[in-house]
Short mmCIF file of C-alpha atoms and ligand atoms in Angstrom, two decimals:
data_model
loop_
_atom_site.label_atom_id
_atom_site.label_comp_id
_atom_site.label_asym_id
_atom_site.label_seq_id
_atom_site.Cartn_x
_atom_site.Cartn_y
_atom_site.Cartn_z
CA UNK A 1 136.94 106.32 59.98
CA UNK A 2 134.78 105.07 63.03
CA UNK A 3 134.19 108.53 63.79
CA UNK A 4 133.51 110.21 60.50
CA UNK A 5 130.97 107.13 60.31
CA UNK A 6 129.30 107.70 63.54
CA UNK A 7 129.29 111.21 62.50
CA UNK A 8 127.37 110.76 59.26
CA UNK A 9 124.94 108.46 61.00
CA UNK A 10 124.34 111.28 63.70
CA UNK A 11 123.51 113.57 61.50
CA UNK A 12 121.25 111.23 59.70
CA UNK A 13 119.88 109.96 62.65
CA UNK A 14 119.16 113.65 64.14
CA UNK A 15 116.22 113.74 62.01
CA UNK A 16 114.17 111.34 63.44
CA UNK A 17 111.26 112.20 65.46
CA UNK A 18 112.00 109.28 68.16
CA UNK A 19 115.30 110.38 69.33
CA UNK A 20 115.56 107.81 71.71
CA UNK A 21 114.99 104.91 69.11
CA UNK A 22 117.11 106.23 66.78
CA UNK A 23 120.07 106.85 69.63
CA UNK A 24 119.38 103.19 70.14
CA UNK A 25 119.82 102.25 66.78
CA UNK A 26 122.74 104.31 66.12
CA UNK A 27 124.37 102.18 69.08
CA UNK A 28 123.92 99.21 67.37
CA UNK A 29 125.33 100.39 63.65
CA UNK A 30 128.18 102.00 65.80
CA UNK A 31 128.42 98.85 67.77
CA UNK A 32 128.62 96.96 64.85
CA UNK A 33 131.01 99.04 62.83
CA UNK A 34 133.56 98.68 66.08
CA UNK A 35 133.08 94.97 65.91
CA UNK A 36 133.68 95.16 62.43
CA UNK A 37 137.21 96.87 62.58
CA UNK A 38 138.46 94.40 65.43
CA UNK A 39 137.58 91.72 63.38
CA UNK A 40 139.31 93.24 60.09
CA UNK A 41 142.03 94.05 62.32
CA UNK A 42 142.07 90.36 63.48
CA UNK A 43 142.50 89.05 59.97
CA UNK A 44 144.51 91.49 58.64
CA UNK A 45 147.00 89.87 61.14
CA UNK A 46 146.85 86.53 59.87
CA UNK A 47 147.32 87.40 56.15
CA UNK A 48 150.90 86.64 55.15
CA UNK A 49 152.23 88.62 52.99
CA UNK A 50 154.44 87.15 49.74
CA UNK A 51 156.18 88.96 47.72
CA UNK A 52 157.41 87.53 44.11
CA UNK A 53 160.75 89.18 43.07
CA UNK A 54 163.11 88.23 40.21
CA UNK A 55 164.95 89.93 37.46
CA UNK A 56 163.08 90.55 33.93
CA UNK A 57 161.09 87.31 32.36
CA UNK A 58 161.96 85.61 35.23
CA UNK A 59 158.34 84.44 35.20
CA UNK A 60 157.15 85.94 38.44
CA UNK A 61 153.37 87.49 36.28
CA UNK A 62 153.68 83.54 34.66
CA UNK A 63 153.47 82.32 38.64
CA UNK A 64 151.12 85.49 39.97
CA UNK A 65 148.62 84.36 36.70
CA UNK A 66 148.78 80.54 37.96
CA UNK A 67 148.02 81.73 41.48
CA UNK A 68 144.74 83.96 40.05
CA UNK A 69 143.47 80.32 38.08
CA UNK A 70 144.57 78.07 40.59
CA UNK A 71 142.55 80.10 43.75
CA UNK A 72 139.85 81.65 41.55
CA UNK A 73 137.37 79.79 38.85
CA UNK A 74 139.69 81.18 36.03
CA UNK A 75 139.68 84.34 33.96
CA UNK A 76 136.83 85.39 32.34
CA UNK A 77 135.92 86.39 29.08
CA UNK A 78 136.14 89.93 29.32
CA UNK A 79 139.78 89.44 30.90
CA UNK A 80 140.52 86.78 28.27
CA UNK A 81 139.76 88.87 25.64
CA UNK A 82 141.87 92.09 27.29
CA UNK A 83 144.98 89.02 26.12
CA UNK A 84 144.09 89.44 22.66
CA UNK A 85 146.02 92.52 21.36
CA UNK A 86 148.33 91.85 24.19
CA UNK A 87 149.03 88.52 22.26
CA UNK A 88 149.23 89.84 18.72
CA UNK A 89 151.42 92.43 20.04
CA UNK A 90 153.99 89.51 20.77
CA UNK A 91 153.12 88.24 17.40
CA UNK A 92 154.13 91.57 16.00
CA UNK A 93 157.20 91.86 18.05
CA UNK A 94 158.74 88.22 16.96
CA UNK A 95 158.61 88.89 13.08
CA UNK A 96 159.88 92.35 13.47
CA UNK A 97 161.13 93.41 10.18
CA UNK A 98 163.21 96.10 9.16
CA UNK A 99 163.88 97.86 5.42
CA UNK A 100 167.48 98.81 5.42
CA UNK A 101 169.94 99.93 2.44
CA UNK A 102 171.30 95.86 2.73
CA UNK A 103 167.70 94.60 1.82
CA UNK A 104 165.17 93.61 4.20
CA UNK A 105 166.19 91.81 7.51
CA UNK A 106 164.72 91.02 11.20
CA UNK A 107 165.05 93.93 13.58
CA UNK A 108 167.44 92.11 15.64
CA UNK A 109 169.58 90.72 13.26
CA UNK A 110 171.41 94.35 12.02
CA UNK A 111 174.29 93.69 14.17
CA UNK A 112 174.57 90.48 13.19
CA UNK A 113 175.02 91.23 9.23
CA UNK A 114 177.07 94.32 9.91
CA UNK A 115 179.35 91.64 11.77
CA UNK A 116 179.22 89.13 9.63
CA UNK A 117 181.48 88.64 6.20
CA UNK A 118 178.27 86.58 4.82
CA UNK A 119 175.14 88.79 5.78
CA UNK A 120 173.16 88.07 3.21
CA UNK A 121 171.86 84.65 5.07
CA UNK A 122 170.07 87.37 7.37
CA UNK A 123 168.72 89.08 3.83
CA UNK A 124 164.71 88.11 3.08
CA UNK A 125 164.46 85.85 0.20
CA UNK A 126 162.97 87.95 -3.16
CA UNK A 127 159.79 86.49 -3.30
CA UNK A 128 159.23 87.30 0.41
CA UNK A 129 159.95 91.12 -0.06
CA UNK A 130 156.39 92.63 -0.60
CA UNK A 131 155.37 91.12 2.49
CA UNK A 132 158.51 92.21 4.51
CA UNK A 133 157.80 95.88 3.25
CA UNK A 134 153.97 95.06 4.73
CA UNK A 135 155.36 94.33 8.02
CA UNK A 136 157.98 96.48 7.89
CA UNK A 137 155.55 99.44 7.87
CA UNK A 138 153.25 97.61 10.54
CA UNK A 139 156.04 97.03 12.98
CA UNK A 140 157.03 100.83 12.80
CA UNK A 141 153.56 101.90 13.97
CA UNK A 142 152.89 103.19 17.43
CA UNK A 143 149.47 100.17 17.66
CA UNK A 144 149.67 97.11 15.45
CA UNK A 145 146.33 96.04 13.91
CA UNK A 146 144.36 93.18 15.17
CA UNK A 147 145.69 90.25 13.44
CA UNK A 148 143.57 89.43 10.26
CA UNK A 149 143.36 85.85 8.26
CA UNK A 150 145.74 86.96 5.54
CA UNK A 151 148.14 88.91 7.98
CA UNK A 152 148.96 86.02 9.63
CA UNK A 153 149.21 83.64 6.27
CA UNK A 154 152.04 86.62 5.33
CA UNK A 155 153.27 86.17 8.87
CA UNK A 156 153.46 82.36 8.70
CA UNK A 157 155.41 82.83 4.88
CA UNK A 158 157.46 85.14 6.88
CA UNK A 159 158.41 82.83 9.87
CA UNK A 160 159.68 80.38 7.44
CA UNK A 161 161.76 81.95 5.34
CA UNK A 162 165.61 80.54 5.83
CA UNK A 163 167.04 84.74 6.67
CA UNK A 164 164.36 84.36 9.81
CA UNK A 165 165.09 81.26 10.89
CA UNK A 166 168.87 81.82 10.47
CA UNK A 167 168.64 84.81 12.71
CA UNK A 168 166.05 82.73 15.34
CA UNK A 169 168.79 79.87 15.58
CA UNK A 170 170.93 82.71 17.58
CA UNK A 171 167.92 83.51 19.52
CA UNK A 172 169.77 83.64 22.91
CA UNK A 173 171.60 86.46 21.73
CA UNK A 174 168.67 88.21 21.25
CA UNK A 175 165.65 89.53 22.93
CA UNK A 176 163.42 86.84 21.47
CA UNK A 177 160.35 86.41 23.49
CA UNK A 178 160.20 83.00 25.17
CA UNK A 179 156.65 82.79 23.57
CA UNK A 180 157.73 83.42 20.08
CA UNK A 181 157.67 79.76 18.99
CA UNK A 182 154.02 78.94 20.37
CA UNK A 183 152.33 81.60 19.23
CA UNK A 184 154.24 81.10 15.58
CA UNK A 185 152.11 77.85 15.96
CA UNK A 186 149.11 78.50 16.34
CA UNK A 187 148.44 81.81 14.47
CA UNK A 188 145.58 80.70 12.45
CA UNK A 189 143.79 80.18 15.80
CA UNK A 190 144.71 83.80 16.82
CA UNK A 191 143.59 85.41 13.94
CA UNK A 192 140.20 84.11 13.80
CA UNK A 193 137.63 86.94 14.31
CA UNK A 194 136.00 84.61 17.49
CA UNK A 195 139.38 84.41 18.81
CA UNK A 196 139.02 84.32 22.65
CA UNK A 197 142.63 83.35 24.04
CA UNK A 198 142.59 80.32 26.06
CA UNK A 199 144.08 80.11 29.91
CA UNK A 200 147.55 78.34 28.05
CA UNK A 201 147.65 81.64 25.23
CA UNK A 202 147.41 83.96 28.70
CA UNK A 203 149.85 82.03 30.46
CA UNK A 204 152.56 82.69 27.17
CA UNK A 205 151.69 85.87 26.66
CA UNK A 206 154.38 88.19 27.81
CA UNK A 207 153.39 91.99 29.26
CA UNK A 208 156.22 94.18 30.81
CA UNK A 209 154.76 94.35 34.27
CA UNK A 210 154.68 98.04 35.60
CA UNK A 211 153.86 99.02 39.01
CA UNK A 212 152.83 96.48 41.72
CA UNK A 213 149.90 93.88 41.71
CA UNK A 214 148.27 92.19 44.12
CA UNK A 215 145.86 88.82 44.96
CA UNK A 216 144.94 87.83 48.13
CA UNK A 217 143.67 84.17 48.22
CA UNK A 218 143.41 81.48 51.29
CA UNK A 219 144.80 78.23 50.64
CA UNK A 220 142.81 75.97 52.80
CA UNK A 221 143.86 72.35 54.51
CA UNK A 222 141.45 70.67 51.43
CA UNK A 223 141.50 72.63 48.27
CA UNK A 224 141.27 76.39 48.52
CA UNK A 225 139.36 79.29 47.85
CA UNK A 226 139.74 82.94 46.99
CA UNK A 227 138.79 86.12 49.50
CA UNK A 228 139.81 88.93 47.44
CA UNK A 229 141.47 89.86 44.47
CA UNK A 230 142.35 93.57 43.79
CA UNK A 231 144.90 96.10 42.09
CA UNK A 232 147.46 98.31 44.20
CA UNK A 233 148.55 100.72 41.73
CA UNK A 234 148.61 97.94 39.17
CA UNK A 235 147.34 97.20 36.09
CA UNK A 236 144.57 94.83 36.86
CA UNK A 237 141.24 95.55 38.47
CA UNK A 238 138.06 93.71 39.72
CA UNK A 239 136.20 94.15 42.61
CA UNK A 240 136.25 92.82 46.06
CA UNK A 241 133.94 90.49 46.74
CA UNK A 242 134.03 88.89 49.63
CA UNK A 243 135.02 90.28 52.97
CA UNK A 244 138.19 88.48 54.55
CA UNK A 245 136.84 88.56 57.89
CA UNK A 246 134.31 86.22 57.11
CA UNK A 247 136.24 84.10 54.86
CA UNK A 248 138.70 84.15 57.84
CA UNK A 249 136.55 82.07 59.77
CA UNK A 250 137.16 79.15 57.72
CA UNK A 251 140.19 77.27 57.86
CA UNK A 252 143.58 78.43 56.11
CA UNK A 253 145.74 80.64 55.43
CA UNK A 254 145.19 83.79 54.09
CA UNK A 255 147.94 84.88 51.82
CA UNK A 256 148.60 88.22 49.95
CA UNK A 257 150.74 87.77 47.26
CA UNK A 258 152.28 91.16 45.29
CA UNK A 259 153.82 90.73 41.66
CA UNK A 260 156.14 93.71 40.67
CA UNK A 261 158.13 94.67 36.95
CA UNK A 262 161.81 93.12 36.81
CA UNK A 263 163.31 95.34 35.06
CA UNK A 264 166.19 97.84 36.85
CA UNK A 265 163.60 100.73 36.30
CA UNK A 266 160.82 98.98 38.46
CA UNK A 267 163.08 98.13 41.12
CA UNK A 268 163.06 100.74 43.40
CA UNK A 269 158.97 100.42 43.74
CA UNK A 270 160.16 97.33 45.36
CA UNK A 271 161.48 98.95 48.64
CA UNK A 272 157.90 100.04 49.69
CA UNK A 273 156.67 96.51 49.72
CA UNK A 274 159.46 94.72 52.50
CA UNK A 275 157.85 95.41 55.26
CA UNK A 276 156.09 92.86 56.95
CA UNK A 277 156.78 90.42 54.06
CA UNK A 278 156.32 86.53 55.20
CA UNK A 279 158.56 85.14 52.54
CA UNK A 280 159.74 86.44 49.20
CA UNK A 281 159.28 84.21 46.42
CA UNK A 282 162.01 84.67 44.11
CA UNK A 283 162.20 83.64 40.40
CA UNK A 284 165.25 82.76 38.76
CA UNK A 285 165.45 82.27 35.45
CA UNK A 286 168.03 79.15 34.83
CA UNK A 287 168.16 79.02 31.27
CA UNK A 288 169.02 82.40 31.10
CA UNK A 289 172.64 82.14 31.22
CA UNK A 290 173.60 82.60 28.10
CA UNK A 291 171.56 85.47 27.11
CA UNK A 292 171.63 89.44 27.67
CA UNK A 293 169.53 91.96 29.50
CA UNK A 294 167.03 93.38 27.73
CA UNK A 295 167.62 96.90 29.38
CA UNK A 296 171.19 96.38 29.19
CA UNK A 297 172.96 94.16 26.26
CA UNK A 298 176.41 94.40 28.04
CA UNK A 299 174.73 91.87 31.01
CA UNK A 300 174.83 88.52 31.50
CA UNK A 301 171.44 87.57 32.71
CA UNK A 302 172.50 85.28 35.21
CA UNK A 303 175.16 87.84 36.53
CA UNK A 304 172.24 90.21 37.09
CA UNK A 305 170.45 87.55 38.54
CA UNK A 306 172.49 86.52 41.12
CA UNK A 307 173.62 90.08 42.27
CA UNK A 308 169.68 90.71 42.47
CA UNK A 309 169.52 87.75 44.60
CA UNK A 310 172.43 88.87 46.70
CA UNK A 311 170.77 91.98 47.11
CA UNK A 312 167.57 90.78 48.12
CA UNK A 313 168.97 88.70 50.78
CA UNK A 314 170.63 91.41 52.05
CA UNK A 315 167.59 93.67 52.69
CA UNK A 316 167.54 94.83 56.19
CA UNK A 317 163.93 94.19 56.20
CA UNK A 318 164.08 90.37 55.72
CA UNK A 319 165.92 89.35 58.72
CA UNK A 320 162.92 87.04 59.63
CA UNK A 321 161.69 86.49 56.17
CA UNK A 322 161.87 83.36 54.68
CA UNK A 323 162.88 82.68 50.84
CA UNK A 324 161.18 80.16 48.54
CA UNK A 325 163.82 80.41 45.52
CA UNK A 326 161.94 78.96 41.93
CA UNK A 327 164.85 77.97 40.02
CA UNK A 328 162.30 78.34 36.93
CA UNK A 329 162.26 77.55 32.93
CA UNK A 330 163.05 74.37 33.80
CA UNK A 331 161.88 73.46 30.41
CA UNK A 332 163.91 75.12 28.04
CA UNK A 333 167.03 74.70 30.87
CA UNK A 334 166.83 71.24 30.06
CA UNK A 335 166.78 71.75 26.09
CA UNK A 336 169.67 73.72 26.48
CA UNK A 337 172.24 71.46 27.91
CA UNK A 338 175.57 71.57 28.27
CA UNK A 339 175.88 74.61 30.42
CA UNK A 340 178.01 76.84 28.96
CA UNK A 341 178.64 81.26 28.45
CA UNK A 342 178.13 82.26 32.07
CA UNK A 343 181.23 83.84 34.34
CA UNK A 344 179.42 82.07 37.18
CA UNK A 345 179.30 78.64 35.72
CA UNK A 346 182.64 78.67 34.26
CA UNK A 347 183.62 75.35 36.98
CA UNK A 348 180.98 73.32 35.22
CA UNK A 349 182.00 70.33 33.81
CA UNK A 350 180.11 68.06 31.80
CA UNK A 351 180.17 64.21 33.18
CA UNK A 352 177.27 62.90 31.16
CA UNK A 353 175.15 62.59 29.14
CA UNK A 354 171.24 62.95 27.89
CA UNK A 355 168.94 62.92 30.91
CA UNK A 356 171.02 62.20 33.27
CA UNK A 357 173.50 65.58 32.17
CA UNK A 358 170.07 67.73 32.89
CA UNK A 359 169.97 66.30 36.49
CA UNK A 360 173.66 66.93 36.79
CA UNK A 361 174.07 70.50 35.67
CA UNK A 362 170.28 71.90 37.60
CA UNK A 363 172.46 70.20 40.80
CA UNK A 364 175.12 72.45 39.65
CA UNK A 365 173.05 75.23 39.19
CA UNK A 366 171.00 74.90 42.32
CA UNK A 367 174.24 74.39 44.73
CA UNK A 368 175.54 77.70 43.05
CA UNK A 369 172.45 79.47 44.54
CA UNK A 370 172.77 77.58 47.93
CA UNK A 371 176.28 78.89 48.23
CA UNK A 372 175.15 82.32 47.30
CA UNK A 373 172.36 82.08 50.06
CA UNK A 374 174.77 81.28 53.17
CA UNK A 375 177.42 83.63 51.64
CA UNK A 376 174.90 86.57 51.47
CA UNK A 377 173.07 85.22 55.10
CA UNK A 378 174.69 86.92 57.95
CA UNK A 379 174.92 84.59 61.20
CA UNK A 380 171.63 86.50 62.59
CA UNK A 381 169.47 85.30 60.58
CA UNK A 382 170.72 81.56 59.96
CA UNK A 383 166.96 81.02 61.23
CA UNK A 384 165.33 82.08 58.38
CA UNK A 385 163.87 79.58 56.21
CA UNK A 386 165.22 78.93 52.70
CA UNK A 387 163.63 76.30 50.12
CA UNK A 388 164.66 75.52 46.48
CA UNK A 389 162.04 74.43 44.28
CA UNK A 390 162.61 73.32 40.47
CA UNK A 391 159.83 75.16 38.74
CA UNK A 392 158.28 75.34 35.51
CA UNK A 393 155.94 78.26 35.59
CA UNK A 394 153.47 77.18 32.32
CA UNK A 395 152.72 74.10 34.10
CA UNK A 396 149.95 74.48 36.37
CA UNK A 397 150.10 70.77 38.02
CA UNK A 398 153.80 71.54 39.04
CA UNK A 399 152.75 75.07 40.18
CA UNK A 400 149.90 74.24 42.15
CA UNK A 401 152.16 71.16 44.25
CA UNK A 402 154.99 74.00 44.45
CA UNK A 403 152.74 76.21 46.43
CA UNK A 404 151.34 73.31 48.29
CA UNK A 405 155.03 72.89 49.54
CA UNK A 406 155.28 76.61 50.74
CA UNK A 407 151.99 76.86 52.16
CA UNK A 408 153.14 73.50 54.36
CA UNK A 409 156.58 75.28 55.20
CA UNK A 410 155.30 78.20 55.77
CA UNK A 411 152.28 77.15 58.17
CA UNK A 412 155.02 74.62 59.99
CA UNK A 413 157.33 77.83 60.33
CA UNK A 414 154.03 79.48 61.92
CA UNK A 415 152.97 76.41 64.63
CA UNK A 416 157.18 76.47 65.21
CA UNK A 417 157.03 79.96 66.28
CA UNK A 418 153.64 79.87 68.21
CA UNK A 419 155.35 77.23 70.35
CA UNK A 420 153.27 74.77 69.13
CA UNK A 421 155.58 72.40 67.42
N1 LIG B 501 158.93 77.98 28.51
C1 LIG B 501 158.70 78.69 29.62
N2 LIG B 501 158.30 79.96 29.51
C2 LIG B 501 158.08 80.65 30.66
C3 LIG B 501 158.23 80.07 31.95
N3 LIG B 501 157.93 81.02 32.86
C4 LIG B 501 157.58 82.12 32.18
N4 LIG B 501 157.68 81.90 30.85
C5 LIG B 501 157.42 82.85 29.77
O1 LIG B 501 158.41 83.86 29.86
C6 LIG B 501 157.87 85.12 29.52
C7 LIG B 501 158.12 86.09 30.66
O2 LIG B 501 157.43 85.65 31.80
P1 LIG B 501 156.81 86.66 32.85
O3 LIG B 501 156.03 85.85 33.82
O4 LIG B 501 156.12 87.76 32.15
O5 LIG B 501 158.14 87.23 33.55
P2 LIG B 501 158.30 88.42 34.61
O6 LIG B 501 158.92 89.55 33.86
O7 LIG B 501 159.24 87.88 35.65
O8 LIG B 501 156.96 88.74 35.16
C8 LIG B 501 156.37 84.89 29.23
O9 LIG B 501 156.20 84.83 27.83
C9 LIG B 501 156.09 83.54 29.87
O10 LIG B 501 155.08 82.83 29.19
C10 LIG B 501 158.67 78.70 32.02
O11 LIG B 501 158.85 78.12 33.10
N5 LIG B 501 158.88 78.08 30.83
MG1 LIG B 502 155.92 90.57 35.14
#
């Protein structure tokens, strides 16, 4: 590149009447250039490269979004607006209503009434049927409309009627969007023609990530600040704007951190990303475990979950990489108590009660995944660090102390091996 550069500048240069001012010149650009590349080549050393890995809705984009608001000044509008059919897409998606020869019923809830002596509980009520042929129709078609006033009053008369909310009640035996509920809520908002989505709509929205995405921040000693944000061969782009050389010169680290998709399909984009990778952040879902794959409705989420993990710690590449494990969803883990379904659980047994139950069974949960990490660690790399962290990835205030906690282990883990600690 140096060359092709001091190339182009030669031939620009040639031109000059004063050969001898512009060889002198041309010294100083190449000069500069070379400085330039050192210096790049300096920082590009000290960027530490995370990786976020996790099964499907594991909330790795919830954590990779938190990072972008937390390090940058926030989306802006244009970006905030680029949520809104995202967002009426998962409005679409959670009242998904089907015409069949038993009467009208929610897409998911066909196996359920074929199973079922007394299907018609999943049946629309009468007076709802005009609008369940409406959105019938609309959830057939390849782009759903933007979501109008009276579309979402239908919607609303929709998500109340007793077959939808029967069929919701078994939600973890569906493939019910986690945001289903708060958008339900606050549809009118969302269908007003002004409708910008705010940073807490963006944070519930749910995309299937594809491909690989990337942010590169610094987290300083006091507050932090943002280098560079930019796409790999992702889905979100905006410009460079600073170069991390001179941001570099601050204190800080400098960390890259790369979201990827979940699902099996994505996974083997991972490989090309573990080299060089300072610690993998991986997202577990722990209220997943008594719910299904949405690529495959024959698996256990958790199972998947915890072979992914065993996999991942197996990766010859991350001898020397260190693992911050989110045991995330806290939220609806604790709503969900008793533990129950999951092949992996099946030892759990209830002691308690009420608050006190929730601390029990995360323990529970969170010494299953300790186990798994020392049974899937091979004696080499016992050095490797390895940090649990209960995580909640909608909650900004927890996020933003979680990464606090890995940017301290992780710059400790740095002084330790410079011989300075
Ligand atoms: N309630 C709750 N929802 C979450 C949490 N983390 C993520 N979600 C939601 O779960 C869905 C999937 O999250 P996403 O980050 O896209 O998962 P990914 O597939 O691992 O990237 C989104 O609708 C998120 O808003 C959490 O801790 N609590
Ligand atoms: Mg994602």
């Amino acid at each position: 590149m140096l060359t092709v550069a001091i190339q182009r500048m030669g031939s620009l240069c040639s031109r000059h009447q004063n050969y001898s001012e512009a060889d002198a010149e041309e010294n100083v650009q190449a000069a500069e250039i070379e400085r330039r590349i050192i210096q790049e080549g300096k920082a590009e050393k000290h960027i530490q490269k995370l990786l976020l890995l996790g099964a499907g809705e594991s909330g790795k984009s919830t954590i990779f979004k938190q990072i972008k608001l937390l390090f940058q000044t926030g989306f802006d509008v244009p970006e905030l607006k680029s949520y809104i059919s995202i967002i009426h897409a998962n409005v679409y998606e959670t009242i998904k209503v089907r015409n069949t020869e038993n009467g009208i019923l929610h897409d998911s809830s066909k196996e359920f009434s074929q199973n079922e002596e007394d299907s018609s509980k999943y049946v629309l009520s009468a007076e709802n049927k005009d609008i369940g042929m409406k959105l019938s129709e609309i959830g057939g078609r390849l782009d759903y409309p933007r979501l109008t006033k009276d579309l979402a009053q239908e919607i609303e008369v929709l998500w109340k009627d007793p077959a939808i909310q029967e069929t919701y009640s078994r939600g973890n035996e569906l493939q019910v969007p986690d945001c289903a509920q708060y958008f339900m809520d606050h549809l009118h908002r969302l269908s007003d023609v002004n409708y910008v989505p705010s940073k807490e709509d963006v944070l519930y929205a749910r995309v299937r990530t594809t491909g690989v995405v990337e942010i590169q921040f610094r987290q300083a000693a006091a507050g932090s600040q943002l280098c560079v944000y930019r796409p790999l061969r992702g889905l979100f782009f905006e410009k460079a704007s600073k170069s991390p050389v001179r941001e570099n010169k601050k204190s800080g680290e400098v960390y890259r951190l790369f979201d990827v998709g979940g699902q099996r399909n994505e996974r083997r984009k991972w490989i090309h990303l573990f080299e060089g990778v300072t610690a993998v952040i991986f997202c577990a879902s722990i209220s997943d475990y008594d719910q299904l794959l949405f690529e495959d409705e024959n698996k256990n989420r958790m199972m998947e979950t915890k072979e992914l993990f065993d996999w991942v710690l197996k990766q010859p590449c991350f001898e020397k990489t260190s693992f911050m494990l989110f045991l995330n969803k806290f939220d609806i883990f604790e709503k969900k108590i008793p533990l129950n379904v999951c092949e992996w659980f099946k030892d759990y047994q209830p002691a308690s009660t009420g608050k006190q139950e929730i601390e029990l069974a995360y323990e529970f949960v969170k010494k299953k995944f300790e186990e798994l990490y020392f049974q899937s660690t091979s004696p080499d790399r016992v050095d490797r660090i390895f940090k649990i962290y209960r995580t909640t990835a909608l909650d900004q205030k927890l996020v933003k102390k979680t990464f606090k906690l890995v940017d301290e282990t992780l710059r400790r883990r740095n002084l330790f091996e410079a011989g300075l600690l």
